[in-house]
Every structure is written in C-alpha cells, then in structure tokens.
Tab-separated table of C-alpha atoms (C1' of nucleotides) in Angstrom:
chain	number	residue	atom	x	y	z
A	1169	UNK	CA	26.567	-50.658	-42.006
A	1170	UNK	CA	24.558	-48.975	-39.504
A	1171	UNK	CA	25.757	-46.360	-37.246
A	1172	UNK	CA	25.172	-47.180	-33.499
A	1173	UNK	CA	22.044	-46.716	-31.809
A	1174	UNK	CA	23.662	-44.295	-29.153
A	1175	UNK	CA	25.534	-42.033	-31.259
A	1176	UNK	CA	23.433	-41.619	-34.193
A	1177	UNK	CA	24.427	-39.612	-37.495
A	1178	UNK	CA	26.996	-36.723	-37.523
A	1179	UNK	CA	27.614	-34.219	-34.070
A	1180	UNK	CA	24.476	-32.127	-33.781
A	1181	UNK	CA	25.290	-28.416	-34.622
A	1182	UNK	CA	24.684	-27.114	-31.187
A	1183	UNK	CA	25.344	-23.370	-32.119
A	1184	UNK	CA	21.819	-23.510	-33.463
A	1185	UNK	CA	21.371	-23.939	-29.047
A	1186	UNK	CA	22.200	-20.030	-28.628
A	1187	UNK	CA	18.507	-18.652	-30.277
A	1188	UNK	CA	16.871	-21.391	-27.767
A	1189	UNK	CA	13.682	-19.261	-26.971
A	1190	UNK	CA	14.145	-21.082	-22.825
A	1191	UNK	CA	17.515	-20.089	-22.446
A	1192	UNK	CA	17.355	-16.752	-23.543
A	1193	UNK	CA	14.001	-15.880	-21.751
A	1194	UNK	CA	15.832	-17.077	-18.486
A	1195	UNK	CA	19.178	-15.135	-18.414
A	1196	UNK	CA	16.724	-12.210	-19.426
A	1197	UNK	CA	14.477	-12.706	-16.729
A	1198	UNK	CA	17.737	-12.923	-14.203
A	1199	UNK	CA	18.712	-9.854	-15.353
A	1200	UNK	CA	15.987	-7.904	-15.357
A	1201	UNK	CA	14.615	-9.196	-11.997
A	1202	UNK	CA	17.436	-8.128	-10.604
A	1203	UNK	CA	17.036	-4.649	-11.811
A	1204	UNK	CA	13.889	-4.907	-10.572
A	1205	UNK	CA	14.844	-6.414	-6.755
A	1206	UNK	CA	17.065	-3.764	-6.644
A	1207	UNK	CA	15.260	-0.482	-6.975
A	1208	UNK	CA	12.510	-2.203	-4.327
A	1209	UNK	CA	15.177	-3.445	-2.297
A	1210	UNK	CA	14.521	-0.406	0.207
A	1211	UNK	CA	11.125	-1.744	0.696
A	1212	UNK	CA	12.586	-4.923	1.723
A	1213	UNK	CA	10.533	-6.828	-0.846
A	1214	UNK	CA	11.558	-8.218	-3.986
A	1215	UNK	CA	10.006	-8.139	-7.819
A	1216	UNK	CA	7.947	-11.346	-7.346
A	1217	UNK	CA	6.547	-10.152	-3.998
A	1218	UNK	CA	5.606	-6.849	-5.673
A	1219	UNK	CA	3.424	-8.435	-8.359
A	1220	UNK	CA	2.078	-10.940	-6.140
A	1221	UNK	CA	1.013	-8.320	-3.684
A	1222	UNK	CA	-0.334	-6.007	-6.848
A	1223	UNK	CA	-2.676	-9.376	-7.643
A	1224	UNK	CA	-3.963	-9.854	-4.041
A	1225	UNK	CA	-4.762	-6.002	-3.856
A	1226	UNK	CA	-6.593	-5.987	-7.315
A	1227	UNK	CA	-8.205	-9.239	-7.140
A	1228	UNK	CA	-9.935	-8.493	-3.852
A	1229	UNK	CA	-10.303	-11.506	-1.024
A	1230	UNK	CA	-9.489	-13.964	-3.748
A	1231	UNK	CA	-8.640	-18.386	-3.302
A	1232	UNK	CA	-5.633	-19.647	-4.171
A	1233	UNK	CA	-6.372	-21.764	-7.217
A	1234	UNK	CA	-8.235	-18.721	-8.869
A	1235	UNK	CA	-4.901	-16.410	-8.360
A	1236	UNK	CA	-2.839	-19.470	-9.680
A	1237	UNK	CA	-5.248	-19.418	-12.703
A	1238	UNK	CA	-4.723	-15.410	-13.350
A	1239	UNK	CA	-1.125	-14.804	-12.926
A	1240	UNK	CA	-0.243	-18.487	-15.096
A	1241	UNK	CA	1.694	-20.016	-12.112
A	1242	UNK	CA	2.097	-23.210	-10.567
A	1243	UNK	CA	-0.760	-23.942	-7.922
A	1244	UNK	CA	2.114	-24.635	-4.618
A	1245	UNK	CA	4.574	-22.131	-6.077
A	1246	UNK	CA	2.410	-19.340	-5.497
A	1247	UNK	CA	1.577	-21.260	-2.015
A	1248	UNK	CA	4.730	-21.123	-0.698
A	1249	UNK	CA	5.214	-17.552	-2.424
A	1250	UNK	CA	2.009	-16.609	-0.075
A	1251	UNK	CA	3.733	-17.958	2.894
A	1252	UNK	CA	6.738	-15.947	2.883
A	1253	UNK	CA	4.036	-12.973	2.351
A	1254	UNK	CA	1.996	-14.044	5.287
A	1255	UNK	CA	5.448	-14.350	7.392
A	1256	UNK	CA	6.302	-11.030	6.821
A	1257	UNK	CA	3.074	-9.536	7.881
A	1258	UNK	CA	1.520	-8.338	4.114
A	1259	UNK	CA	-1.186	-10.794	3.483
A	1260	UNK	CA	-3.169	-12.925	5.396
A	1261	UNK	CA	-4.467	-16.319	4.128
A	1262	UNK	CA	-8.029	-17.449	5.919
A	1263	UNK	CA	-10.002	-20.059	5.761
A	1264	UNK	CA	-12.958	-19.757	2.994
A	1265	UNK	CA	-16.768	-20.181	3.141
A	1266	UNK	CA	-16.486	-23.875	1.326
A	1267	UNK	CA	-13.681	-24.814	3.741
A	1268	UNK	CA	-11.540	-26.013	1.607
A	1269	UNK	CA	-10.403	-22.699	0.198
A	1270	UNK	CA	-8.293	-20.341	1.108
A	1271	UNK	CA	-9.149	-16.629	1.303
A	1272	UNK	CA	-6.048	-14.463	0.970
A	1273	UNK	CA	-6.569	-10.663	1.526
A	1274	UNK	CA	-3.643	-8.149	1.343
A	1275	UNK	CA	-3.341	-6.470	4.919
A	1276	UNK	CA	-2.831	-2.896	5.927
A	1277	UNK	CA	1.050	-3.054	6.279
A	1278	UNK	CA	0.704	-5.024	2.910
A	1279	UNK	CA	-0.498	-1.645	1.517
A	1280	UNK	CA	1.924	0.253	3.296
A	1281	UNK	CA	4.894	-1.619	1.672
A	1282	UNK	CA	3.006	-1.635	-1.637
A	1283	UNK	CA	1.966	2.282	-1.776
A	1284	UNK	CA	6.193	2.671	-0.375
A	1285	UNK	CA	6.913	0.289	-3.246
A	1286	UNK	CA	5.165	1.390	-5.617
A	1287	UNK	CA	6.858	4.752	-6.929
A	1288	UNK	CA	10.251	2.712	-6.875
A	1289	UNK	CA	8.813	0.559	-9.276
A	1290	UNK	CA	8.208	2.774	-11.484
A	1291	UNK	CA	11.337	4.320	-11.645
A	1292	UNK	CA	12.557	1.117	-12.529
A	1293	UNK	CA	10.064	0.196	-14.760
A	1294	UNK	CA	10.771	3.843	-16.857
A	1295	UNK	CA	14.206	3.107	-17.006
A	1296	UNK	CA	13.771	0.284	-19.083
A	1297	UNK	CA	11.362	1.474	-21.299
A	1298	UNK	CA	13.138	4.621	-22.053
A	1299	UNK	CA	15.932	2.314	-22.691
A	1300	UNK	CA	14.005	-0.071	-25.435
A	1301	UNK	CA	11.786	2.682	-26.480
A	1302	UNK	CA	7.898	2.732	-26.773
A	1303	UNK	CA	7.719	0.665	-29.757
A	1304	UNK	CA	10.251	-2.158	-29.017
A	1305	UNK	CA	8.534	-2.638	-25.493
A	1306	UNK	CA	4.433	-2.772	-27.311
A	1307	UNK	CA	6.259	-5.625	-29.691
A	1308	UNK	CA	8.001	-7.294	-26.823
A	1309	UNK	CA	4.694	-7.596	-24.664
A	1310	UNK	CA	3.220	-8.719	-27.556
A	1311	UNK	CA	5.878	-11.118	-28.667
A	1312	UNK	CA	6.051	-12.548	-24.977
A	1313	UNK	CA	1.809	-12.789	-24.961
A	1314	UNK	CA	2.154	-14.918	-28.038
A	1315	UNK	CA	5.227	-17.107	-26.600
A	1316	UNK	CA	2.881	-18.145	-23.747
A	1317	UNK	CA	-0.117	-18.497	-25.997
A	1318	UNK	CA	2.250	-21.191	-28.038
A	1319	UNK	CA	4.036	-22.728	-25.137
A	1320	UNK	CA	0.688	-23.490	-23.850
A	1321	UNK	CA	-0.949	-25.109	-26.994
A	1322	UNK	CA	-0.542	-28.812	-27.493
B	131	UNK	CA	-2.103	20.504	6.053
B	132	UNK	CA	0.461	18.024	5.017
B	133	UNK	CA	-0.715	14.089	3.893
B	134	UNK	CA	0.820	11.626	6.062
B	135	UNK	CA	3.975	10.479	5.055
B	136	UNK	CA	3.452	6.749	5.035
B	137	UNK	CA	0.117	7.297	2.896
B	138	UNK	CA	1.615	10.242	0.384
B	139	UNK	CA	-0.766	11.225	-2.375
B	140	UNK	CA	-3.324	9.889	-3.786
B	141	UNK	CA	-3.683	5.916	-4.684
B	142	UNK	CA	-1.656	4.587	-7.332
B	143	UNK	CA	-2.850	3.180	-10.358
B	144	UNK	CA	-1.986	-0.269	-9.349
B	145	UNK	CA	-3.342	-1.414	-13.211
B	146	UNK	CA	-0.096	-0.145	-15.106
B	147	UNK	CA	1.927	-3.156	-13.097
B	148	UNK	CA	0.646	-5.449	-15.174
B	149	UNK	CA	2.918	-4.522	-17.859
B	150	UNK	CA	5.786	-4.587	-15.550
B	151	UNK	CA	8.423	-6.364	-17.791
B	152	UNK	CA	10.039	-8.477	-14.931
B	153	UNK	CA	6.340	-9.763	-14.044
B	154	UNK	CA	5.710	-10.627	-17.685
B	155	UNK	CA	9.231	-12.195	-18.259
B	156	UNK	CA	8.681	-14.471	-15.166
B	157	UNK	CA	5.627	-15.383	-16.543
B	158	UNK	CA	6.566	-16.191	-19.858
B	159	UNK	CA	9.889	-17.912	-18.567
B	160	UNK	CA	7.795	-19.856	-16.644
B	161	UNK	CA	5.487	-21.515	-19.020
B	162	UNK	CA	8.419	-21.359	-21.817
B	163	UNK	CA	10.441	-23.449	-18.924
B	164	UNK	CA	7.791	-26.051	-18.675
B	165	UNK	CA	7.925	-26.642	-22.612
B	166	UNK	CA	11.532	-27.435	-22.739
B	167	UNK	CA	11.594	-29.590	-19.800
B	168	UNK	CA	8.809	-31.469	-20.998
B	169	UNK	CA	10.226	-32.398	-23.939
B	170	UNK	CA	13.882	-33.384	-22.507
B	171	UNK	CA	11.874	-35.726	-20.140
B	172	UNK	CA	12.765	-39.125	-21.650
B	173	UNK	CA	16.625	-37.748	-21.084
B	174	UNK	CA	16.124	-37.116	-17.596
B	175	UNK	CA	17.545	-33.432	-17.877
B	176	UNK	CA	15.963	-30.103	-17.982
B	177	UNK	CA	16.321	-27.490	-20.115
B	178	UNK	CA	18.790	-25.381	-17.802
B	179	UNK	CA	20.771	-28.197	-17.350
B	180	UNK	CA	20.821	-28.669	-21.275
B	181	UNK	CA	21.528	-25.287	-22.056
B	182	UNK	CA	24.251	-25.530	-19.497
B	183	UNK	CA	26.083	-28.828	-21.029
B	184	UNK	CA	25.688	-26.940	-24.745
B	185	UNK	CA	27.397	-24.363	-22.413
B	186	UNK	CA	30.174	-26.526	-20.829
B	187	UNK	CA	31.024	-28.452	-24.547
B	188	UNK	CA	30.791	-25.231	-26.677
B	189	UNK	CA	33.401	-23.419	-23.985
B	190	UNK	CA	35.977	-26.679	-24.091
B	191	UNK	CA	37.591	-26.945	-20.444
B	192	UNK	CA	36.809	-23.895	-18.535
B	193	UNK	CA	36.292	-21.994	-15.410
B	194	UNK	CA	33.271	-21.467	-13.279
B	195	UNK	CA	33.576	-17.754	-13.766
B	196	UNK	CA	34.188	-17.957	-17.204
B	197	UNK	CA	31.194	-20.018	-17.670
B	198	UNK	CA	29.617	-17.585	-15.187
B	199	UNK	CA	30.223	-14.387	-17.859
B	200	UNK	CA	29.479	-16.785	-20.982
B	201	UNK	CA	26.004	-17.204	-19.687
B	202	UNK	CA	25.513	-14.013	-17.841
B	203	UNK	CA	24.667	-16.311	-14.731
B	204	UNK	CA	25.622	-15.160	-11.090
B	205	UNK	CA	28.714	-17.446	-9.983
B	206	UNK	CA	27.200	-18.946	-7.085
B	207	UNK	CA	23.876	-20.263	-9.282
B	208	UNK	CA	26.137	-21.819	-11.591
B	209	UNK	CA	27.928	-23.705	-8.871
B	210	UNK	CA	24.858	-25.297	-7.672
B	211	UNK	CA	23.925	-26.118	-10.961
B	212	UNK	CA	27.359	-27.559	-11.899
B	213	UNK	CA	27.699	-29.581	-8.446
B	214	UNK	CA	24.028	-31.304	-10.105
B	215	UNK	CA	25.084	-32.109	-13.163
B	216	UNK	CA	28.886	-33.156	-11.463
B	217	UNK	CA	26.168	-35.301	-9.476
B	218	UNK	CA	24.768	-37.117	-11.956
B	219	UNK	CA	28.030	-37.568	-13.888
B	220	UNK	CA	27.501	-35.151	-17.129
B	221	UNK	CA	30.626	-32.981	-16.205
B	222	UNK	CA	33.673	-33.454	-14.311
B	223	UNK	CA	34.898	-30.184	-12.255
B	224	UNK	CA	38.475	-30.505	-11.456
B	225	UNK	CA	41.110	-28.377	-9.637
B	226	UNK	CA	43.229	-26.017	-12.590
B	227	UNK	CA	46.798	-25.145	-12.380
B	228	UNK	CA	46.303	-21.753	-10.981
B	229	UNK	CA	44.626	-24.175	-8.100
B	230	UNK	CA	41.993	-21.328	-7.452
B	231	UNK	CA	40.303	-22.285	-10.323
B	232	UNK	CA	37.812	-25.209	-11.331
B	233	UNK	CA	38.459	-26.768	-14.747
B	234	UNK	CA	34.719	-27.686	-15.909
B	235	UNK	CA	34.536	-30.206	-18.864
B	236	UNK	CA	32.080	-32.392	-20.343
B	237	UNK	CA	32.420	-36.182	-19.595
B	238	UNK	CA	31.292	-38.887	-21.836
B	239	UNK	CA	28.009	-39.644	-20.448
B	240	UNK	CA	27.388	-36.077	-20.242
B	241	UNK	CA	28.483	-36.376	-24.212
B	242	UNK	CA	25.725	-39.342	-25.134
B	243	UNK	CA	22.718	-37.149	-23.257
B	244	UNK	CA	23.364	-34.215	-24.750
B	245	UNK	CA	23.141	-36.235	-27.992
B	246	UNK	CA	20.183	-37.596	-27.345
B	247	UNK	CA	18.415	-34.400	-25.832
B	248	UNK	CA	19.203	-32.867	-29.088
B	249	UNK	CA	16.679	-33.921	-31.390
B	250	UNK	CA	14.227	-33.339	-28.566
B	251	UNK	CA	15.284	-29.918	-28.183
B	252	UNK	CA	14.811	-28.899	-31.851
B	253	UNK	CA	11.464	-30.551	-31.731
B	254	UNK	CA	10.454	-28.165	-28.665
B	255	UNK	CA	12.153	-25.308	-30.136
B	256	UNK	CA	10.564	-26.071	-33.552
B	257	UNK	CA	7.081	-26.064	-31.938
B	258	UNK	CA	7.330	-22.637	-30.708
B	259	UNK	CA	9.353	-20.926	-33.670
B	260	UNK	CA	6.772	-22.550	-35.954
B	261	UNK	CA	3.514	-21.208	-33.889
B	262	UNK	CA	5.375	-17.494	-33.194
B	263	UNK	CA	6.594	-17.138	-36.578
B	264	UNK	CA	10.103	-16.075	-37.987
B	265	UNK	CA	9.546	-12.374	-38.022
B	266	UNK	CA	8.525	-12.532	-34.328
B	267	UNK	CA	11.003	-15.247	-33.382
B	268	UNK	CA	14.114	-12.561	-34.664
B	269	UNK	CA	12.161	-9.715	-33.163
B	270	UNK	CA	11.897	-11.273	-29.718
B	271	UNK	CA	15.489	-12.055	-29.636
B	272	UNK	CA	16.704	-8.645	-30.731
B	273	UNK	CA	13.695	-7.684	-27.823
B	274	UNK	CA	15.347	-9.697	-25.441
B	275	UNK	CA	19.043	-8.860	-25.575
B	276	UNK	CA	17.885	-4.563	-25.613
B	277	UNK	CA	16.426	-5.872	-22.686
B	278	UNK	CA	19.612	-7.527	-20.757
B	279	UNK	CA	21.467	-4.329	-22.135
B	280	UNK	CA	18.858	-2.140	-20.261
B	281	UNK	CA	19.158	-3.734	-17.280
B	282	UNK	CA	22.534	-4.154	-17.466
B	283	UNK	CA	22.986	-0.365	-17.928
B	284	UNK	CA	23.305	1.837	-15.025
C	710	DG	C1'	-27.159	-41.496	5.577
C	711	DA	C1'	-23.292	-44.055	3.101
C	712	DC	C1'	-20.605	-44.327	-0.995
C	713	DT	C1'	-18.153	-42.253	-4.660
C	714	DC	C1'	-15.948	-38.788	-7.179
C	715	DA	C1'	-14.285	-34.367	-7.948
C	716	DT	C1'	-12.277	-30.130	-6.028
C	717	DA	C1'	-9.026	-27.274	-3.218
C	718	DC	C1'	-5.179	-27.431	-0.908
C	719	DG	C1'	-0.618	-28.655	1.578
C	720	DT	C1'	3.878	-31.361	1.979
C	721	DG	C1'	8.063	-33.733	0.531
C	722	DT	C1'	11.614	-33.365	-2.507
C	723	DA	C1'	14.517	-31.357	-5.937
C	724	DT	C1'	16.305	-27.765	-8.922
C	725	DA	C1'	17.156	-22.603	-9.905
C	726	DT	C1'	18.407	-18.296	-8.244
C	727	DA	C1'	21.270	-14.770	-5.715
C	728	DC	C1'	23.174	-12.212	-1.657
C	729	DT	C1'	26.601	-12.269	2.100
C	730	DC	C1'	30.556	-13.890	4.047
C	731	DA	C1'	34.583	-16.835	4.619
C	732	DT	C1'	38.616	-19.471	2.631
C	733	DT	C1'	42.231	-20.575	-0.434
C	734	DT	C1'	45.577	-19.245	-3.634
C	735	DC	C1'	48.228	-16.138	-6.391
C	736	DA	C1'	50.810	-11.942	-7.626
C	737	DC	C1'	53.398	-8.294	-6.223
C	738	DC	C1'	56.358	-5.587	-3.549
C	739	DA	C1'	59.285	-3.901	0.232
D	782	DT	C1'	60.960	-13.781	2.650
D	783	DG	C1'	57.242	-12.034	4.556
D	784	DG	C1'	53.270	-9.233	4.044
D	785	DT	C1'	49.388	-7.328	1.506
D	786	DG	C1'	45.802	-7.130	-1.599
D	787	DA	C1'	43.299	-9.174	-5.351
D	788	DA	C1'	41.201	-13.127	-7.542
D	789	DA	C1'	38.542	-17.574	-7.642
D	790	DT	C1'	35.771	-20.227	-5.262
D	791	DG	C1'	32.551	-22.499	-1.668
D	792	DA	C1'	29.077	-22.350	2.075
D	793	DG	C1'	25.101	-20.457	4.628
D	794	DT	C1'	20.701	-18.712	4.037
D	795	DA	C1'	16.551	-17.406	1.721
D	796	DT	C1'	13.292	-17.073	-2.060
D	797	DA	C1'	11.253	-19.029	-6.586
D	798	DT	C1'	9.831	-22.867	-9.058
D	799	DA	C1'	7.288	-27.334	-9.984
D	800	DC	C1'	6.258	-32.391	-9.842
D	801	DA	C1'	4.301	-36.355	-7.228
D	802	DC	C1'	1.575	-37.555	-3.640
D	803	DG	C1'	-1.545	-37.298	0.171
D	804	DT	C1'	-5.565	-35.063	2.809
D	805	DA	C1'	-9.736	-32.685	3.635
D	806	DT	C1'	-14.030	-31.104	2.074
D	807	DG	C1'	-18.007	-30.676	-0.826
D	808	DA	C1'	-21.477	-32.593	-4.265
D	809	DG	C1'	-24.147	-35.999	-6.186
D	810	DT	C1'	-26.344	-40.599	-6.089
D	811	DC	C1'	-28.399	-44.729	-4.253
DNA sequence: GACTCATACGTGTATATACTCATTTCACCA
DNA sequence: TGGTGAAATGAGTATATACACGTATGAGTC
C-alpha cells in the first residue's frame, strides 16, 4: 500500500510555521517601519527614503549598481526608490562619465529634508532602544548581520 | 547671532543611521524574503502567501480582521493579499452571517499546496536555523517580538 | 573598423504594504 | 419605526519590492 503521491504521509505540523525566521522578520519590519514613518512623517518622507537619502549623502556622487551593492537591495528596486526621490526634488540622477551609469547626488533641499529629518529620527530610533535595552539591541544587530550572512550563502 | 533655522546646529553624524533598526530589518527582511521564496518556487507561492495559508488553516473559517490581528497585518494589506490567493483558488472568501463580515477558509487546492510547500519550507527554514545556530535562532525571536512590543508601545 | 561579449541600466508585470475615504450592515435607542 | 453611531469591509492612491526581459554602451579581438 502506498499512500498517494499528492498527499503524502501524516498532516504536516504547521505550528512549527510560527518560529518561521521570514514571517516573523516581516510583521517586525511592518511594525517597526511604521514607527519609524511616523515620527518622520512631518518631514513628509518615509523610513526607506530616510536611509536611502543617508546612503546618497555618505556615499558621495555614487552609480546605481554600486549603491545596490552597499545597502543589499535589488538593482530596479532602489531605481524606482530613486525616482520617487528625484520627483520630489531630493536627489538628482545624471548621466555618468562611461555613459551608461548613472550618477545620483543628493541635492540641497535633499539636505534640507535630511538635516529636518534627522533629529526625528533619532527620537524614534531612542525610543526603541531604551525600550530593548543596550544589550538586546548589540545581539539583535548582530543576530540580524548573521541572518543575512546565512540567507546569502548557498 | 542666531543659526538659521532651516540649517540649526552643527551637521549631524549621519554614520549612527546605519544602525537604524527599521533600515537593518528591511534589509534583513529583504534577503531573508528572497530565501523563502526561492525555495517555495516549484509550488508557485511565496513565502507571504505561505505564511498566510498556515494563517488561514490554523485560524479555521475566519474574518479578515481577525486574520488582520492574528498576524499583526494592517486590514487593507491583507485584503490584497487574500483577493491573490482567492485568485488563484487557495482560499475561498465568502459573505458571514453578520453580512459585514468575510468568512476566509482554506479550499482544497489551497489544502494540496500548502502540503507540498511544506517540506520545502522546513528545508529553507532548516538552512538558516542550522547556519545561525539554536542559541541565536531563540535569541532573535525573543529580539524580534521586544521589538514589535517597542514599536507597538506608545 | 566590425564583431562579440560583458556591463549598467530601464521597463513591464506582479505582489506587498499602508493611508485615506466611502459604503454596507448591525446594534441600539427614543 | 426611524435615526444614529459603531463596526467590517472595499477602493483609490502611492510607495516598496523583485523577477524577466530588453536596450545602450564600453572593452577587447580579429
């Protein structure tokens, strides 16, 4: 007797589905980016636009692939991130000595947001640390460093 | 002699963002996301939309803000991601008797995918558990949930 | 110089996310 | 019974994300 091919063995224990490290990381990340996207929202930007702008500012007139490559994102996510940027006026996206890259600079009203942004970040930014406390946040930063270390090795 | 007030202060140390925790969760969600759903590939699901039919079988027949609470998922994002998986016939979504509500349940199909998404699932998780390490694996959790409660807190 | 290959990038499409606002239905009360 | 407010939901809009595919440009070779 063999069981059939589509329903093989007993019902999977999907309990064990609750410590999944993917859906955990995301309903954090909802919550927490909202925390974030609200203390900036009287800057008008949001969380991702704050680190994205941070990058541009510290990485100097830098190309698209090479700030794809530093902040571990998709290539035409951070495009169209850029765009929305570029809409509003806080970076500006020009075309590179070998013309096939892009040079993207953060403007002067890019710094104006950022420098406006900047203290209400870390306001948030304290209040969750003093919640979690000094040690829990070095482990989680280290904990999260090592997830994408792993999630990354095949 | 006052500073200008759109340029207050000096400049900010624009170095501490880079432990911001909502930049670092996005990060790791990202690449964490990409593991999952490259595993579930062969079932043609991702892993939202498998943590969401664990979700939608675990809860029994139940409504979209009950699922919405469950997950700690705004309503409206688990509508669209519902009406997808209504879509491609893994749950049904009909009207309840208070006829406000939608009953959500898992259909058949929905039933056999899950099933065979399951193995795949432990396999991915397995990966990463194995490569973080137990003690890291329970402190990351624990990490994680301080980490919705912090946010959650106001 | 023409051919070939690799590199850098954008677009089309689809899912994931959430805020705002409108609609439907129910419960309750005068 | 009619009115009022609350509850559950959907729709419009916008950003965030990534895969598959196509295009433009540069580099190297003959």
């Amino acid at each position: 007797m063999h069981s059939s091919p589509t329903q093989p063995g007993p019902e999977p224990n999907y309990l064990l589905c609750m410590d999944c490290a993917g859906f955990n990381l995301r309903k954090t990340m909802r919550v927490v980016s909202q925390h974030y996207d609200d203390a900036l929202r009287p800057t008008g930007i949001r969380g991702t636009q704050f680190s994205l702008l941070v990058a541009v500012k510290m990485a100097g007139p830098v190309t698209v692939t090479q700030l794809a490559e530093m902040a571990v994102m998709d290539r035409t996510t951070l495009t169209r991130n850029l765009n929305v940027l570029e809409k509003q006026g806080f970076v500006a996206i020009a075309t590179g000595t070998d013309r096939r890259t892009r040079r993207v600079t953060i403007t002067k009203e890019g710094l104006v947001t950022l420098r406006q942004a900047y203290p209400l970040w870390t306001q948030a930014q304290a209040h969750l640390i003093a919640k979690l406390g000094p040690e829990r946040q070095q482990s989680l930063m280290e904990n999260l460093s090592k997830l994408v270390e792993a999630a990354l090795a095949r």
